[in-house]
Amino acid sequence: MRRKNIDPWRQQRRRFARGYLVAAGGLVVIFLLIIVAQYHHPGLPSPSKRVVKEVSAVRASADALNLTEEMLSASSVTRQLGDQMTLAKSYVVMAKEYNNLEFAWELSVQIRACQELLSKSATRGYPLTLQEAEPVMRELASLLYQAKELHFDSATMIMKLKAQIQGLEERINAATLQSTTFGQLAAEAVPKGLYCLGSRLTMEWATDPDLRNRVARQTHSPKLTDNSLYHFCIFSDNVLATSVVVNSTVLNAEHPEKHVFHVVTDKVNFGAMQAWFGMNDYKGATVEVKDIDSFTWLNASYVPVMKQLQDAETQSYYFKGAQDPKSAVKFRNPKYLSMLNHLRFYIPEVYPALKKVVFLDDDVVVQKELTELFSLNLHGNVIGAVETCLETFHRYHKYLNFSHPKIRANFDPDACGWAFGMNVFDLVAWRKVNVTSRYHYWQEQNVDRTLWKLGTLPPGLLTFYGLTEPLDREWHILGLGYDPNVDPQVIESGAVVHYNGNMKPWLKLAMSSYKPLWEKYVNYHHPFVQQCNVH
């Protein structure tokens, strides 16, 4: 049999395959020898050891660079760059203030370049060189020069800021005055619900003869002059507020039938006040209502305040607020002109048969039994009152003009002030000392309003100076008409809480956290209250 010819290309491929295998095997052997040499030859470090050495070197150089010392060095490039960057940041603010946004952007670009250089220096561990920082420093220096040319210097900026601050202060003062004015007007305005209630009650009083007869019989009650009972006096033109004072007192009394309330109001509200207390029962308590115009002795020849209010200059002072626009609102407050507010200095004349009374303002709420006040020992003093001198501004120098020689000679500027609103009066001691004549004296001395400006508390401090017995603070808690931060525990412990201030509880501007204390004693079930939508 004849053999086939062998393909020369197949033989060539076989020789190439064998050569490839031999070469691959040789490479494997060489690679193994290199590995053995790396791990066993003492002169050749391994790759991992080399990396560790590089890291250690970087750490050593970083430790060698003290950045604090570098920034404090006068010749340090890092410090110079940092100072330029700080100044540039302030100029960015000024540029934005002047609405030069393009210049502010250019400064911001160079500030970022500075930050990158400083970050690079801190990372690598050795200081910046002048060659590295020079381009950025040159650009920054050029921009800083431009900023000075644009008057972005500190003196100009300070003047501009002062002008802005002054403008803001003027706007704040104007807004404060406007807010005070609006607040005062809101406090003086009679809510529609109360106006409606007064009108309905007045109409009821005028058209119901049985109601008038029933009230007339009560005005002759022997209880009105019985000094073994507990007598309270309230001077007010607010029917609802007065009813809350009476209601809260009797509801917290153990023997309400022994309580007698003497209410004095003006002619406008006399019928409404009579009708309300004639239509409602207060657990057997007696309520007497008088009209202030029925006191014939209360006239200008006897009462200095009434005489002064007839003077044209005094009327201008109160109604126009003199020349001070900030004080005009205060002087226009009707309460400073109302004789109901000054009647507290004539209690012995109003009730000549009584020996001791407790005076209550119409913006208080009674929370506890008050009969203990009638057995307190006043140690010969005329008035018992809670002192208010925990703060320096509640001392005599706050209310009186101690630059006047008569004030300076007779009173201690650091004497403790006290509060009207819940006071116990010993009328026997009052008549003995003739306190009313002292009040008249100081009112006459203040005809030019140089001793004090307004209100009844300053003359009260003068009149009862040396005749005041301090009461425990829990008897009278103040501030619910202006202070939102009265301690709730203090309020809870108080016998009487007082809404002194403009935020009266019957107004919409009353503080919501305190209003429920007052609303608890409002008779919302009365048909007139519901019809007038009193809330």
XYZ file of C-alpha atoms in Angstrom:
535
model
C 0.000 0.000 0.000
C 1.297 3.457 -0.902
C 1.724 5.950 2.037
C 0.117 9.439 1.802
C 2.328 12.485 1.476
C 2.686 14.382 4.795
C 1.355 17.981 4.723
C 4.347 20.319 5.406
C 2.051 22.997 6.985
C 0.752 20.485 9.557
C 4.305 19.621 10.545
C 5.121 23.306 10.927
C 2.087 23.885 13.197
C 3.092 20.970 15.417
C 6.605 22.336 15.821
C 5.146 25.792 16.699
C 2.834 24.326 19.335
C 5.674 22.460 20.991
C 7.775 25.671 20.993
C 4.927 27.640 22.579
C 4.570 25.133 25.383
C 8.293 25.210 26.067
C 8.281 29.042 26.200
C 5.283 29.131 28.514
C 6.881 26.657 30.836
C 10.072 28.740 30.899
C 8.123 31.886 31.833
C 6.436 30.082 34.712
C 9.797 28.932 36.041
C 11.246 32.479 35.803
C 8.198 33.952 37.592
C 8.589 31.440 40.434
C 12.275 32.290 40.773
C 11.442 36.013 41.006
C 8.891 35.426 43.768
C 11.358 33.342 45.747
C 13.987 36.034 45.324
C 11.589 38.790 46.533
C 10.781 37.002 49.773
C 14.126 35.474 50.573
C 16.769 37.873 49.264
C 17.790 40.306 52.034
C 18.579 43.189 49.672
C 15.186 43.370 47.894
C 12.191 44.699 49.881
C 8.731 43.284 49.224
C 6.009 45.482 47.605
C 4.030 45.715 50.855
C 7.085 46.830 52.819
C 7.788 49.517 50.244
C 4.246 50.918 50.601
C 4.516 50.993 54.400
C 7.797 52.897 54.168
C 6.244 55.508 51.835
C 3.286 56.052 54.175
C 5.615 56.377 57.155
C 7.673 58.946 55.302
C 4.588 61.051 54.530
C 3.486 60.888 58.163
C 6.909 61.903 59.368
C 6.954 64.933 57.058
C 3.405 65.911 58.162
C 4.470 65.774 61.786
C 7.419 67.918 60.929
C 5.039 70.682 59.578
C 3.479 72.678 62.432
C 0.578 74.531 60.784
C 0.052 76.831 63.777
C 3.649 77.994 63.707
C 3.430 78.355 59.939
C 0.373 80.647 60.184
C 2.044 82.760 62.898
C 5.306 83.208 61.014
C 5.721 86.701 59.566
C 7.612 85.392 56.533
C 5.259 82.502 55.853
C 3.681 82.333 52.402
C 0.795 80.399 53.953
C 0.094 83.239 56.373
C 0.213 85.913 53.666
C -2.144 83.905 51.520
C -4.510 83.359 54.451
C -4.548 87.080 55.298
C -5.353 87.974 51.712
C -8.148 85.409 51.638
C -9.682 86.767 54.890
C -9.683 90.315 53.560
C -11.116 89.128 50.262
C -14.003 87.426 52.091
C -14.965 90.696 53.782
C -14.829 92.502 50.428
C -17.146 89.872 48.945
C -19.777 90.882 51.510
C -19.246 94.555 50.742
C -19.399 93.966 46.985
C -22.739 92.185 47.384
C -23.941 95.025 49.616
C -23.130 97.472 46.796
C -24.747 95.077 44.276
C -21.420 94.610 42.425
C -22.015 90.923 41.784
C -19.403 90.546 39.051
C -16.628 91.769 41.330
C -17.927 89.536 44.134
C -17.726 86.559 41.769
C -14.107 87.349 40.823
C -13.145 87.538 44.486
C -14.916 84.248 45.179
C -12.960 82.501 42.402
C -9.639 83.564 43.905
C -10.810 82.648 47.415
C -11.523 79.100 46.200
C -8.034 78.977 44.592
C -6.539 80.003 47.954
C -8.499 77.335 49.765
C -7.284 74.670 47.315
C -3.629 75.670 47.808
C -3.944 75.703 51.602
C -5.695 72.328 51.519
C -2.950 70.904 49.295
C -0.264 72.170 51.660
C -1.975 70.635 54.695
C -2.430 67.296 52.898
C 1.062 66.822 51.597
C 2.719 67.910 54.836
C 5.105 70.734 53.883
C 4.581 74.507 53.460
C 3.612 76.337 50.327
C 6.413 77.791 48.265
C 6.402 81.272 46.816
C 6.448 79.838 43.293
C 3.241 77.897 43.994
C 1.362 80.741 45.665
C 2.605 83.674 43.580
C -0.028 83.475 40.776
C -2.934 83.432 43.201
C -1.407 86.087 45.454
C -0.826 88.353 42.463
C -4.455 88.019 41.346
C -5.727 88.596 44.875
C -3.515 91.650 45.343
C -4.908 93.133 42.153
C -8.502 92.516 43.257
C -7.887 93.928 46.733
C -6.465 97.074 45.180
C -9.568 97.386 43.031
C -11.718 96.989 46.143
C -10.013 99.951 47.811
C -10.470 101.996 44.640
C -14.185 101.144 44.843
C -14.233 102.466 48.456
C -14.784 99.081 50.007
C -12.665 100.210 52.933
C -13.791 99.568 56.532
C -14.395 103.244 57.411
C -16.837 103.726 54.553
C -18.566 100.467 55.341
C -18.902 101.349 59.039
C -20.539 104.653 58.165
C -22.919 102.907 55.789
C -23.821 100.305 58.427
C -24.366 103.010 61.053
C -26.742 104.795 58.706
C -28.627 101.555 58.100
C -28.816 100.811 61.826
C -30.141 104.296 62.526
C -32.755 103.865 59.826
C -33.808 100.519 61.263
C -34.045 101.981 64.766
C -36.314 104.748 63.509
C -38.528 102.195 61.789
C -38.624 100.056 64.943
C -39.579 103.068 67.075
C -42.324 104.018 64.646
C -43.649 100.440 64.588
C -43.517 100.247 68.403
C -45.431 103.503 68.766
C -48.011 102.335 66.242
C -48.364 99.001 68.021
C -48.803 100.765 71.372
C -51.398 103.076 69.899
C -53.397 100.242 68.365
C -53.136 98.208 71.574
C -54.349 101.130 73.667
C -57.248 101.810 71.309
C -58.217 98.133 71.392
C -58.079 98.153 75.197
C -60.292 101.250 75.445
C -62.884 100.095 72.920
C -66.020 98.452 74.292
C -66.655 95.115 72.546
C -69.956 94.937 70.707
C -71.094 92.078 72.902
C -70.644 94.103 76.101
C -72.288 97.158 74.543
C -75.245 95.006 73.528
C -75.451 93.469 77.012
C -75.489 96.892 78.660
C -78.196 98.131 76.289
C -80.443 95.103 76.849
C -80.080 95.359 80.615
C -80.807 99.092 80.611
C -83.961 98.500 78.589
C -85.005 95.746 80.977
C -84.461 98.052 83.937
C -86.521 100.801 82.319
C -89.464 98.556 81.344
C -89.721 96.175 84.330
C -91.214 97.871 87.424
C -91.177 94.622 89.418
C -87.417 94.391 88.952
C -86.987 97.977 90.151
C -89.163 97.363 93.205
C -87.253 94.199 94.093
C -83.948 96.019 93.896
C -85.299 98.988 95.860
C -86.242 96.737 98.773
C -82.696 95.340 98.876
C -81.158 98.817 99.071
C -82.620 99.172 102.562
C -81.193 95.890 103.818
C -79.603 96.134 107.300
C -76.760 93.969 105.971
C -75.350 96.994 104.129
C -74.133 98.540 107.406
C -73.602 95.397 109.493
C -69.896 95.335 110.445
C -70.086 91.697 111.497
C -70.349 90.801 107.798
C -67.692 90.866 105.076
C -67.857 94.016 102.961
C -66.311 94.378 99.493
C -66.327 97.486 97.289
C -66.014 97.555 93.488
C -65.964 100.737 91.390
C -66.641 99.932 87.737
C -68.580 100.741 84.569
C -68.260 97.161 83.231
C -71.266 94.973 84.070
C -69.780 91.654 82.981
C -66.433 92.244 84.673
C -68.115 93.239 87.943
C -70.317 90.143 87.818
C -67.207 87.941 87.492
C -65.635 89.557 90.561
C -68.794 88.970 92.606
C -69.416 85.475 91.228
C -65.846 84.264 91.767
C -65.854 85.606 95.326
C -69.070 83.912 96.434
C -68.329 80.609 94.683
C -65.107 80.326 96.669
C -66.656 81.437 99.953
C -67.743 79.097 102.710
C -70.533 81.462 103.833
C -71.533 83.584 100.804
C -74.659 84.833 102.597
C -72.352 86.855 104.876
C -70.792 88.696 101.933
C -71.910 92.213 101.026
C -70.776 93.840 97.769
C -70.892 97.607 97.366
C -70.771 98.506 93.668
C -70.446 102.083 92.412
C -70.872 102.856 88.723
C -71.642 105.864 86.491
C -75.017 107.129 85.350
C -74.727 105.488 81.930
C -74.332 101.999 83.359
C -76.378 102.408 86.541
C -79.579 100.859 85.141
C -77.736 97.944 83.534
C -75.800 97.216 86.717
C -78.991 97.364 88.835
C -80.829 95.079 86.418
C -78.065 92.472 86.281
C -77.672 92.090 90.030
C -81.444 92.269 90.515
C -82.025 89.431 88.003
C -79.283 87.105 89.293
C -78.791 85.418 92.632
C -75.318 85.034 94.124
C -75.910 82.290 96.697
C -77.502 84.702 99.148
C -74.869 87.417 98.959
C -76.070 91.027 99.095
C -75.196 93.397 96.244
C -75.732 97.144 96.491
C -75.344 99.381 93.413
C -74.870 103.163 93.655
C -74.552 105.935 91.103
C -71.418 108.066 91.545
C -73.419 111.152 90.576
C -75.514 110.694 93.704
C -72.553 111.741 95.877
C -73.215 115.460 96.128
C -70.003 116.063 98.066
C -67.985 114.806 95.073
C -67.503 118.184 93.388
C -64.740 120.485 92.199
C -64.733 122.542 95.388
C -63.842 119.459 97.455
C -62.016 117.136 95.040
C -58.744 118.538 93.589
C -58.783 116.145 90.624
C -62.194 117.362 89.468
C -61.039 120.956 89.783
C -57.874 120.248 87.779
C -59.794 118.468 85.040
C -61.831 121.635 84.464
C -58.629 123.498 83.621
C -58.041 123.942 79.867
C -54.305 123.301 80.160
C -54.892 120.043 82.043
C -57.421 118.872 79.490
C -54.963 119.642 76.702
C -52.268 117.718 78.547
C -54.406 114.605 78.970
C -56.174 114.627 75.610
C -53.294 115.838 73.433
C -50.463 114.208 75.345
C -48.432 117.464 75.624
C -45.565 117.570 73.129
C -44.414 113.988 73.522
C -46.007 111.712 70.885
C -44.849 108.597 72.744
C -46.808 109.549 75.858
C -49.922 110.802 74.057
C -51.578 107.393 74.053
C -51.184 106.965 77.802
C -52.580 110.380 78.601
C -55.632 109.812 76.450
C -56.651 106.736 78.435
C -60.109 107.554 79.886
C -59.419 105.709 83.135
C -57.068 108.490 84.256
C -59.913 111.009 83.911
C -62.687 108.863 85.421
C -63.710 109.620 88.989
C -64.520 105.930 89.393
C -60.766 105.422 89.331
C -60.140 108.083 91.983
C -63.077 107.065 94.207
C -60.825 104.633 96.115
C -59.445 107.640 98.029
C -62.927 108.466 99.365
C -64.095 105.078 100.656
C -64.790 106.316 104.221
C -67.070 109.049 102.813
C -68.824 106.612 100.479
C -69.447 104.145 103.327
C -69.467 106.145 106.570
C -70.918 103.300 108.655
C -68.315 100.661 107.757
C -65.142 99.870 109.687
C -63.251 97.566 107.335
C -63.626 96.798 103.630
C -61.766 94.869 100.940
C -61.317 96.802 97.722
C -61.388 94.785 94.453
C -60.684 96.067 90.949
C -63.067 94.902 88.221
C -60.245 93.075 86.365
C -59.562 90.512 89.095
C -60.700 86.944 89.656
C -61.029 85.540 93.158
C -59.848 81.946 93.516
C -59.931 81.375 97.291
C -61.738 82.368 100.443
C -61.093 86.043 101.283
C -62.750 86.351 104.679
C -59.412 85.850 106.439
C -58.427 89.332 105.261
C -60.946 90.865 107.661
C -59.219 89.307 110.674
C -55.673 90.259 109.681
C -53.811 92.499 112.100
C -52.709 95.591 110.172
C -50.714 96.825 113.208
C -52.357 100.241 113.149
C -51.825 100.748 109.431
C -54.579 101.920 107.095
C -54.058 99.687 104.064
C -52.934 96.109 103.532
C -51.301 95.517 100.153
C -48.949 93.101 98.404
C -45.539 94.678 97.784
C -44.030 94.635 94.297
C -40.371 95.420 94.963
C -38.801 92.151 93.878
C -37.578 94.165 90.891
C -35.854 97.529 91.174
C -38.324 99.262 88.832
C -41.183 98.687 91.314
C -39.703 100.982 93.931
C -40.774 104.554 94.629
C -38.213 106.138 92.313
C -39.967 104.476 89.357
C -43.247 106.308 89.935
C -42.214 109.637 91.464
C -39.965 112.532 90.467
C -37.193 112.500 93.066
C -35.525 115.519 91.508
C -38.367 117.540 93.049
C -37.355 118.811 96.521
C -40.697 117.944 98.160
C -40.477 114.344 97.011
C -36.793 114.034 97.837
C -37.290 115.461 101.335
C -40.234 113.277 102.364
C -39.797 109.862 100.725
C -37.250 107.096 100.316
C -36.584 106.385 96.612
C -35.883 102.721 97.416
C -39.087 102.237 99.395
C -41.132 99.272 98.278
C -43.955 99.859 95.841
C -47.222 97.986 96.206
C -50.285 97.241 94.110
C -53.845 98.497 93.993
C -56.464 95.931 92.949
C -56.886 93.805 96.076
C -56.495 95.823 99.248
C -57.902 95.689 102.729
C -58.700 99.065 104.337
C -59.092 99.805 108.029
C -61.539 102.696 107.790
C -61.300 103.467 111.497
C -57.552 104.060 111.197
C -58.186 105.938 107.926
C -60.501 108.437 109.630
C -58.171 108.768 112.593
C -55.195 109.762 110.416
C -57.426 111.656 107.950
C -55.841 109.983 104.946
C -58.120 111.747 102.458
C -56.676 115.132 103.428
C -53.171 113.759 102.735
C -54.362 112.712 99.301
C -55.794 116.167 98.673
C -52.522 117.808 99.715
C -50.407 115.835 97.259
C -52.906 116.269 94.419
C -52.789 120.029 94.920
C -48.992 119.968 94.962
C -49.041 118.182 91.621
C -51.160 120.742 89.807
C -48.265 121.308 87.380
C -47.668 117.522 87.075
C -44.073 117.749 88.270
C -44.375 115.180 91.102
C -45.802 112.403 88.936
C -47.335 112.172 85.498
C -50.512 110.109 85.617
C -52.493 107.379 87.321
C -53.717 106.684 90.855
C -50.838 104.533 92.082
C -48.299 107.397 92.488
C -50.626 109.492 94.672
C -51.543 106.290 96.495
C -47.873 105.647 97.286
C -47.615 109.176 98.706
C -50.915 109.093 100.569
C -50.354 105.744 102.289
C -46.592 106.161 102.853
C -45.827 104.757 106.307
C -49.396 103.471 106.604
C -49.094 100.280 104.547
C -49.060 96.752 105.931
C -47.405 94.243 103.556
C -49.509 91.155 102.826
C -48.376 87.693 101.831
C -47.704 87.582 98.081
C -50.204 84.760 97.548
C -53.061 87.129 98.278
C -52.586 89.059 95.046
C -50.978 87.767 91.822
C -50.259 90.438 89.222
C -49.400 90.554 85.542
C -52.095 88.528 83.751
C -52.916 91.482 81.520
C -49.435 92.003 80.111
C -46.980 89.292 81.171
C -47.173 85.959 79.270
C -44.648 84.319 81.607
C -46.379 84.323 84.987
C -45.568 81.030 86.699
C -48.627 78.702 86.497
C -47.918 77.404 90.012
C -47.913 80.971 91.339
C -51.247 81.617 89.608
C -52.733 78.443 91.042
C -51.648 79.345 94.574
C -52.979 82.913 94.379
C -56.104 83.994 96.206
C -56.727 86.806 93.707
C -55.308 87.015 90.176
C -55.176 90.435 88.552
C -55.390 91.182 84.810
C -53.605 94.511 85.187
C -52.477 95.790 81.803
C -54.212 96.267 78.455
C -54.955 92.610 77.719
C -58.180 92.369 79.688
C -59.908 88.969 79.681
C -63.098 90.315 78.093
C -61.172 91.617 75.064
C -60.068 89.694 71.985
C -56.462 90.675 72.663
C -56.498 88.812 75.991
C -53.833 86.144 76.435
C -55.420 82.773 75.711
C -53.498 80.980 78.463
C -55.072 83.180 81.178
C -58.545 83.764 79.769
C -60.103 80.451 81.006
C -59.514 81.541 84.616
C -61.897 84.444 83.994
C -64.353 82.678 81.699
C -64.989 80.053 84.353
C -67.054 82.630 86.272
C -68.983 84.157 83.346
C -72.665 83.231 83.237
C -72.817 82.211 79.581
C -76.239 80.614 80.154
C -77.923 83.953 80.808
C -80.291 84.730 77.886
C -78.978 88.282 77.438
C -75.394 87.024 77.306
C -76.357 84.488 74.651
C -78.426 86.977 72.644
C -75.533 89.460 72.590
C -73.072 86.743 71.570
C -70.716 87.536 74.434
C -67.668 85.297 74.191
